Amino acid sequence: MTLSRQDCVGLDAADPLASVRDRFVLPAGINYLDGNSLGALPRGVAERVGTAINQEWGDGLVRSWNAAGWYESPGRIGRKLAPLLGAAPHQVTVTDTISVNLFKLLVAAVRLRPGRKTIVAEAGNFPSDNHIVDSVARLHGMTVRTVPAAEVAAAVDDDTAVAELSHINYRTAEVQDMAAVSAAIQSRGALVVWDLAHSSGAVELSLDADRADFAVGCGYKFLNGGPGAPSHVYVAERHLAGLDQPLTGWFSHAAPFQFDAAFARAEGIRAMLCSTPQMLANVAFEVALDAFDGIAMRDVQAKGRALGDLMIRLYDERLAPLDCGLVTLRDGTRRGNHVSITHAAGYQVMHTLIARGIIGDFRAPDAMRFGFAPLYVRHVDVWDAVAAVEDILRSGAWRAVPSPSAGTVT
Ligand SMILES: Cc1ncc(COP(=O)(O)O)c(C=O)c1O
């Protein structure tokens, strides 16, 4: 039996997270399926940032580093975020970007495994990750072994210092078994760094129980922290004492305001900081996390999976016959919260969709990516997106869109 739009309206009526959509400011007439790239704006963020600008900065001036709690904000936000990651709070902080934090964590891991000369990395990972891996290897005279995600654990040997991979792949949405992969890597004496860019705020995570060594995640995707929101870092308790990350700025110092000439590392997760926190971004991120108040990540994950299953069912019914392909896994238990559909004219189709108010994104060479942020995406949004793709393909409306030029954000 084919699914109707009315069936999807019924699924939304039965959705236990349906009312959470009201926690977001969503523009009228827009069907937003790109929360995996830039999360939507949670209510309360604009007002909070306005207060930070007008009162804390405008009136409080430099006093706000103490009076408004700015100085303590990285650790405070980390503690607020930790439950969403399945982590005890003292192991998480918020700072810098994913790529910068990855650099810090990889070097810290290499320093914990002196003498080992290999880094294992995921082929097909987000390119920035592997660019950073290569640079860390060059700095240390190490070799990089790059293999598909499923082979990372087996590629680790007694010469491997650290392995780095995504928990959920940015293209295929394939989920790795964090507990099993971490255990296999650690059984060879190596360490693991997980990229959580497509996991934090999207699926249930258990970093402590799964015995991750290190992890880095994104603030601006499923956590809705705003464009360029700070990244978050997790360092397992057992590594905090020996943590020696390379960007030893004054905020990684035990007492920045003593202005000691000699470096003395801060205790605990604060050692992952480097510089002055970017406060307007921190303020936005901290209040954005309120959107998760009272919500179990298990329910968030279940809804994301249901939306992905729905997209794939509708793809089978309506898009597979139109020269489309499916990059994403069908098995919902091994898939994160986006579905990537390929078509030779994928870029043009996506831009025709965007012109119609249905916003996904495009990943070269041919993947149209649809993200399902479970806090605000409805079943009916998925139905409408597939109906529009079908219409655009059947009518040839995409032919009016030129191919992308270099330098375009897709
Ligand atoms: C999987 C993954 N890793 C790393 C990055 C890079 O993040 P940043 O720009 O914060 O360095 C992204 C960005 O989208 C990503 O999706």
Coordinates of C-alpha atoms and ligand atoms in Angstrom, one line a residue:
M1 CA 0.0 0.0 0.0
T2 CA 1.5 3.4 -0.9
L3 CA 1.6 6.0 1.8
S4 CA -0.5 9.2 1.5
R5 CA 0.2 12.6 2.8
Q6 CA -2.7 12.1 5.2
D7 CA -1.0 9.1 6.6
C8 CA 2.0 11.3 7.4
V9 CA -0.2 13.9 9.1
G10 CA -1.5 11.0 11.3
L11 CA 2.1 10.0 12.1
D12 CA 2.8 13.6 13.2
A13 CA -0.3 13.6 15.4
A14 CA 1.0 10.5 17.2
D15 CA 4.6 11.8 17.5
P16 CA 5.6 12.3 21.2
L17 CA 8.1 14.9 20.2
A18 CA 5.7 16.9 18.0
S19 CA 5.3 19.8 20.5
V20 CA 9.1 20.3 20.7
R21 CA 8.9 22.0 17.2
D22 CA 7.4 25.0 19.0
R23 CA 10.8 25.5 20.7
F24 CA 12.2 26.7 17.4
V25 CA 11.7 29.8 15.2
L26 CA 11.0 28.3 11.8
P27 CA 10.2 30.6 8.9
A28 CA 6.7 30.2 7.4
G29 CA 6.6 28.3 4.1
I30 CA 10.0 26.7 4.6
N31 CA 10.5 22.9 4.9
Y32 CA 13.9 22.7 6.6
L33 CA 15.8 19.5 6.0
D34 CA 19.3 20.8 6.6
G35 CA 19.7 20.7 10.4
N36 CA 22.6 18.4 9.8
S37 CA 24.4 21.3 8.3
L38 CA 23.1 24.3 10.2
G39 CA 20.5 23.7 13.0
A40 CA 17.4 25.9 13.2
L41 CA 17.2 28.8 15.6
P42 CA 15.8 27.8 19.0
R43 CA 13.5 30.3 20.7
G44 CA 15.1 32.4 23.4
V45 CA 18.6 32.6 21.6
A46 CA 18.1 36.0 20.0
E47 CA 16.8 37.5 23.3
R48 CA 19.7 36.0 25.2
V49 CA 22.3 37.2 22.7
G50 CA 20.7 40.6 22.8
T51 CA 21.1 40.7 26.6
A52 CA 24.7 39.6 26.3
I53 CA 25.4 42.4 23.9
N54 CA 23.4 45.2 25.4
Q55 CA 23.8 44.5 29.1
E56 CA 26.7 42.2 29.7
W57 CA 29.0 43.7 27.0
G58 CA 27.4 47.2 26.7
D59 CA 27.0 47.9 30.4
G60 CA 29.0 45.3 32.2
L61 CA 32.1 45.7 29.9
V62 CA 35.1 43.8 31.0
R63 CA 33.5 43.1 34.4
S64 CA 31.2 40.6 32.7
W65 CA 34.1 38.0 32.5
N66 CA 33.4 37.5 36.2
A67 CA 30.0 39.0 36.9
A68 CA 28.2 37.4 33.9
G69 CA 30.0 34.1 34.2
W70 CA 31.8 34.4 30.9
Y71 CA 35.1 33.1 32.2
E72 CA 33.6 29.8 33.4
S73 CA 31.4 29.4 30.4
P74 CA 33.3 26.7 28.4
G75 CA 33.2 24.2 31.3
R76 CA 29.7 25.2 32.3
I77 CA 28.4 24.6 28.8
G78 CA 30.3 21.3 28.6
R79 CA 28.6 20.1 31.8
K80 CA 25.2 21.0 30.4
L81 CA 26.0 19.1 27.2
A82 CA 27.6 16.1 28.8
P83 CA 24.3 14.2 29.4
L84 CA 23.5 14.3 25.7
L85 CA 26.8 12.6 25.1
G86 CA 26.5 9.9 27.8
A87 CA 29.5 11.4 29.6
A88 CA 30.2 12.4 33.1
P89 CA 30.3 16.2 33.1
H90 CA 33.9 16.9 34.0
Q91 CA 35.1 15.4 30.8
V92 CA 33.5 17.8 28.4
T93 CA 34.2 21.4 27.4
V94 CA 33.2 23.7 24.6
T95 CA 35.9 25.5 22.5
D96 CA 37.3 26.2 19.0
T97 CA 36.2 24.2 16.0
I98 CA 36.1 20.4 15.2
S99 CA 39.2 20.6 13.0
V100 CA 41.2 22.5 15.6
N101 CA 40.1 20.2 18.4
L102 CA 40.9 17.2 16.3
F103 CA 44.4 18.5 15.9
K104 CA 44.7 19.0 19.6
L105 CA 43.3 15.5 20.4
L106 CA 45.4 13.7 17.8
V107 CA 48.6 15.2 19.0
A108 CA 47.7 14.6 22.6
A109 CA 47.0 10.9 21.7
V110 CA 50.3 10.6 19.8
R111 CA 52.1 12.0 22.9
L112 CA 50.4 9.3 25.1
R113 CA 51.8 6.6 22.8
P114 CA 55.4 7.5 22.2
G115 CA 57.4 5.3 19.8
R116 CA 54.3 4.2 17.8
K117 CA 54.6 5.5 14.2
T118 CA 51.2 5.0 12.6
I119 CA 47.8 6.7 12.6
V120 CA 44.9 4.9 11.2
A121 CA 42.1 7.0 9.6
E122 CA 38.8 6.4 7.8
A123 CA 38.8 6.6 4.0
G124 CA 35.8 8.6 3.0
N125 CA 35.7 10.5 6.2
F126 CA 34.9 14.3 6.1
P127 CA 38.0 15.6 4.3
S128 CA 39.0 18.1 7.0
D129 CA 39.5 15.2 9.4
N130 CA 42.0 13.5 7.1
H131 CA 43.8 16.7 6.2
I132 CA 44.4 17.2 9.9
V133 CA 45.4 13.5 10.4
D134 CA 48.0 13.9 7.5
S135 CA 49.4 17.1 9.1
V136 CA 49.7 15.5 12.5
A137 CA 51.5 12.6 10.9
R138 CA 53.9 14.9 9.0
L139 CA 54.7 16.8 12.2
H140 CA 55.7 13.6 14.0
G141 CA 57.3 11.7 11.1
M142 CA 54.5 9.1 11.2
T143 CA 52.7 7.1 8.5
V144 CA 48.9 7.3 7.9
R145 CA 47.0 4.1 7.0
T146 CA 43.6 5.1 5.5
V147 CA 41.0 2.3 5.3
P148 CA 37.1 2.1 5.1
A149 CA 35.4 2.7 8.4
A150 CA 34.5 -1.0 8.8
E151 CA 38.2 -1.9 8.5
V152 CA 39.7 0.7 10.9
A153 CA 39.8 -1.6 13.9
A154 CA 41.4 -4.4 12.0
A155 CA 44.0 -2.0 10.5
V156 CA 45.3 -1.0 14.0
D157 CA 48.4 -2.9 15.1
D158 CA 51.1 -2.6 17.7
D159 CA 52.7 0.4 15.8
T160 CA 49.4 2.4 15.8
A161 CA 49.3 5.3 18.2
V162 CA 45.8 6.4 17.4
A163 CA 42.8 5.8 15.1
E164 CA 40.4 8.5 14.1
L165 CA 37.0 8.0 12.5
S166 CA 33.4 9.3 12.4
H167 CA 30.8 7.8 14.5
I168 CA 28.3 8.7 11.7
N169 CA 29.6 9.3 8.2
Y170 CA 28.8 12.7 6.7
R171 CA 27.8 11.2 3.3
T172 CA 26.4 7.7 4.0
A173 CA 25.1 8.3 7.5
E174 CA 26.6 4.9 8.4
V175 CA 26.9 4.5 12.2
Q176 CA 29.9 2.7 13.7
D177 CA 29.6 0.5 16.8
M178 CA 31.5 2.7 19.2
A179 CA 31.9 0.1 22.0
A180 CA 33.1 -2.7 19.7
V181 CA 35.4 -0.5 17.6
S182 CA 36.9 1.3 20.6
A183 CA 37.6 -2.1 22.3
A184 CA 39.2 -3.5 19.3
I185 CA 41.5 -0.5 18.8
Q186 CA 42.4 -0.4 22.5
S187 CA 43.2 -4.2 22.5
R188 CA 46.2 -3.3 20.4
G189 CA 47.3 -0.6 22.9
A190 CA 46.1 2.2 20.6
L191 CA 43.8 5.1 21.3
V192 CA 40.6 6.2 19.4
V193 CA 39.3 9.7 18.6
W194 CA 35.7 9.8 17.5
D195 CA 34.2 12.5 15.3
L196 CA 30.7 13.1 16.6
A197 CA 29.8 15.9 14.0
H198 CA 26.6 14.0 12.9
S199 CA 25.9 12.3 16.2
S200 CA 25.7 14.9 19.0
G201 CA 22.1 15.9 19.5
A202 CA 21.0 13.4 16.8
V203 CA 21.4 10.0 18.3
E204 CA 21.8 8.4 21.7
L205 CA 25.5 8.4 22.7
S206 CA 27.2 6.6 25.6
L207 CA 30.8 7.8 25.4
D208 CA 31.6 6.6 29.0
A209 CA 30.0 3.2 28.7
D210 CA 31.4 2.7 25.2
R211 CA 34.9 3.6 26.5
A212 CA 35.7 6.2 23.9
D213 CA 39.2 7.7 24.6
F214 CA 38.5 11.1 23.0
A215 CA 35.7 12.7 20.9
V216 CA 35.0 15.9 19.2
G217 CA 31.6 17.2 18.1
C218 CA 29.8 20.0 16.4
G219 CA 27.7 22.8 18.0
Y220 CA 26.0 24.2 14.8
K221 CA 24.4 21.0 13.4
F222 CA 21.9 19.0 15.5
L223 CA 22.7 21.0 18.7
N224 CA 21.4 24.2 17.0
G225 CA 24.1 26.5 18.5
G226 CA 24.2 28.8 15.5
P227 CA 26.5 29.4 12.6
G228 CA 30.1 28.7 13.6
A229 CA 29.0 27.6 17.1
P230 CA 31.8 26.2 19.2
S231 CA 32.8 22.6 19.0
H232 CA 32.8 20.3 22.0
V233 CA 35.6 18.0 23.2
Y234 CA 35.4 14.9 25.3
V235 CA 38.5 13.4 27.1
A236 CA 37.9 10.3 29.1
E237 CA 38.6 10.6 32.8
R238 CA 41.5 8.2 32.6
H239 CA 43.4 10.5 30.1
L240 CA 42.8 13.8 31.9
A241 CA 45.9 13.7 34.1
G242 CA 48.3 13.0 31.3
L243 CA 46.6 15.2 28.7
D244 CA 49.2 17.2 26.8
Q245 CA 47.6 19.0 23.9
P246 CA 49.8 21.1 21.7
L247 CA 48.0 24.5 21.5
T248 CA 49.1 25.7 24.9
G249 CA 47.7 29.2 25.0
W250 CA 47.0 31.1 28.1
F251 CA 43.6 29.6 28.7
S252 CA 45.2 26.1 29.0
H253 CA 47.4 27.5 31.7
A254 CA 46.5 26.6 35.3
A255 CA 46.3 30.3 36.3
P256 CA 46.0 32.5 33.2
F257 CA 45.8 35.7 35.3
Q258 CA 49.0 35.1 37.1
F259 CA 50.8 35.8 33.8
D260 CA 53.6 33.4 34.6
A261 CA 56.3 33.2 32.0
A262 CA 56.5 29.4 32.5
F263 CA 53.6 27.2 31.2
A264 CA 51.8 25.1 33.9
R265 CA 48.9 23.1 32.5
A266 CA 45.4 23.6 33.8
E267 CA 43.9 20.6 35.6
G268 CA 41.3 18.5 33.9
I269 CA 39.3 19.2 30.8
R270 CA 40.2 23.0 30.9
A271 CA 43.6 22.0 29.5
M272 CA 41.8 21.6 26.1
L273 CA 41.2 25.4 25.9
C274 CA 43.7 27.6 24.1
S275 CA 42.4 31.1 23.9
T276 CA 39.8 33.6 25.1
P277 CA 36.3 32.1 24.6
Q278 CA 34.2 33.5 21.8
M279 CA 31.5 34.7 24.1
L280 CA 28.7 35.7 21.8
A281 CA 28.9 32.2 20.3
N282 CA 29.1 30.6 23.7
V283 CA 26.1 32.6 25.0
A284 CA 24.0 31.5 22.0
F285 CA 25.1 27.8 22.3
E286 CA 24.4 27.7 26.0
V287 CA 20.8 28.8 25.7
A288 CA 20.2 26.8 22.5
L289 CA 20.8 23.6 24.5
D290 CA 17.6 24.4 26.5
A291 CA 15.7 23.0 23.4
F292 CA 16.7 19.5 24.7
D293 CA 15.3 20.1 28.2
G294 CA 13.3 17.1 29.4
I295 CA 13.9 15.1 26.3
A296 CA 15.5 11.6 26.2
M297 CA 18.1 11.1 23.5
R298 CA 16.6 7.6 23.0
D299 CA 13.3 9.3 21.8
V300 CA 15.3 11.7 19.6
Q301 CA 17.1 8.8 18.0
A302 CA 13.9 6.8 17.5
K303 CA 12.2 9.7 15.7
G304 CA 15.2 10.4 13.5
R305 CA 15.3 6.8 12.5
A306 CA 11.5 6.8 11.7
L307 CA 11.9 9.8 9.5
G308 CA 14.8 8.2 7.6
D309 CA 12.8 5.0 7.2
L310 CA 9.9 7.0 5.8
M311 CA 12.2 8.8 3.3
I312 CA 13.6 5.5 2.1
R313 CA 10.1 4.0 1.7
L314 CA 9.0 7.0 -0.3
Y315 CA 12.2 6.9 -2.3
D316 CA 11.5 3.3 -3.2
E317 CA 7.9 4.1 -4.2
R318 CA 8.5 7.4 -6.1
L319 CA 12.2 8.2 -6.8
A320 CA 14.0 4.9 -7.5
P321 CA 12.2 4.6 -10.9
L322 CA 13.5 8.1 -11.8
D323 CA 17.3 7.3 -12.1
C324 CA 17.9 8.1 -8.4
G325 CA 20.2 6.1 -6.2
L326 CA 20.4 5.6 -2.4
V327 CA 23.8 6.1 -0.8
T328 CA 22.4 5.7 2.7
L329 CA 22.0 2.4 4.5
R330 CA 18.5 1.0 4.6
D331 CA 19.0 -0.6 8.0
G332 CA 17.8 2.2 10.4
T333 CA 19.8 0.8 13.3
R334 CA 23.0 1.5 11.4
R335 CA 22.0 4.8 9.9
G336 CA 22.2 8.3 11.4
N337 CA 19.8 11.2 10.8
H338 CA 20.2 11.9 7.1
V339 CA 19.4 10.2 3.9
S340 CA 21.5 10.9 0.8
I341 CA 19.9 10.4 -2.6
T342 CA 22.0 10.5 -5.8
H343 CA 21.0 11.8 -9.2
A344 CA 23.2 12.9 -12.1
A345 CA 21.6 16.4 -11.8
G346 CA 21.5 16.3 -8.0
Y347 CA 22.9 19.9 -7.7
Q348 CA 20.3 21.3 -10.0
V349 CA 17.5 19.3 -8.4
M350 CA 18.5 20.5 -4.9
H351 CA 18.6 24.1 -6.0
T352 CA 15.1 23.8 -7.6
L353 CA 13.9 22.4 -4.3
I354 CA 15.5 25.3 -2.4
A355 CA 13.8 27.8 -4.7
R356 CA 10.5 26.1 -3.7
G357 CA 11.3 26.5 0.0
I358 CA 12.5 22.9 0.7
I359 CA 16.0 23.2 2.0
G360 CA 18.4 20.3 2.0
D361 CA 22.0 20.3 0.8
F362 CA 24.2 18.9 -1.9
R363 CA 27.5 16.9 -1.5
A364 CA 29.6 16.5 -4.6
P365 CA 29.6 14.7 -6.9
D366 CA 25.9 13.8 -7.0
A367 CA 24.3 13.4 -3.5
M368 CA 21.3 15.3 -2.4
R369 CA 21.4 15.2 1.4
F370 CA 18.2 15.5 3.5
G371 CA 18.7 15.8 7.3
F372 CA 16.0 15.0 9.8
A373 CA 16.6 17.0 13.0
P374 CA 14.1 15.1 15.2
L375 CA 13.2 18.1 17.4
Y376 CA 11.5 20.0 14.6
V377 CA 11.2 17.9 11.4
R378 CA 7.7 16.4 10.8
H379 CA 6.8 13.2 8.8
V380 CA 4.8 15.5 6.5
D381 CA 7.9 17.5 5.7
V382 CA 9.6 14.3 4.4
W383 CA 6.5 13.5 2.3
D384 CA 6.5 17.0 0.8
A385 CA 10.2 16.8 0.0
V386 CA 9.9 13.5 -1.9
A387 CA 6.8 14.7 -3.8
A388 CA 8.7 17.8 -4.8
V389 CA 11.8 15.8 -6.0
E390 CA 9.5 13.6 -8.0
D391 CA 7.8 16.6 -9.6
I392 CA 11.1 18.3 -10.4
L393 CA 12.5 15.2 -12.1
R394 CA 9.3 14.4 -14.0
S395 CA 8.8 18.0 -15.2
G396 CA 12.5 18.6 -16.0
A397 CA 12.2 21.9 -13.9
W398 CA 15.8 21.4 -12.8
R399 CA 17.1 22.1 -16.3
A400 CA 16.8 25.9 -15.7
V401 CA 19.5 25.7 -12.9
P402 CA 23.2 26.1 -14.0
S403 CA 25.9 23.8 -12.7
P404 CA 27.7 25.1 -9.5
S405 CA 30.7 27.3 -9.9
A406 CA 33.8 26.9 -7.7
G407 CA 33.5 28.6 -4.4
T408 CA 29.8 28.1 -4.0
V409 CA 28.5 26.8 -0.6
T410 CA 26.4 23.7 -1.4
Ligands
LIG1 C1 32.1 15.0 10.0 C2 32.7 16.4 10.0 N1 33.9 16.5 10.6 C3 34.5 17.8 10.6 C4 33.8 18.9 10.1 C5 34.5 20.2 10.2 O1 34.0 21.0 11.2 P1 34.7 22.4 11.5 O2 34.4 23.4 10.4 O3 34.1 22.8 12.8 O4 36.2 22.2 11.6 C6 32.5 18.7 9.6 C7 31.8 19.9 9.1 O5 30.7 19.9 8.7 C8 31.9 17.5 9.6 O6 30.7 17.3 9.0

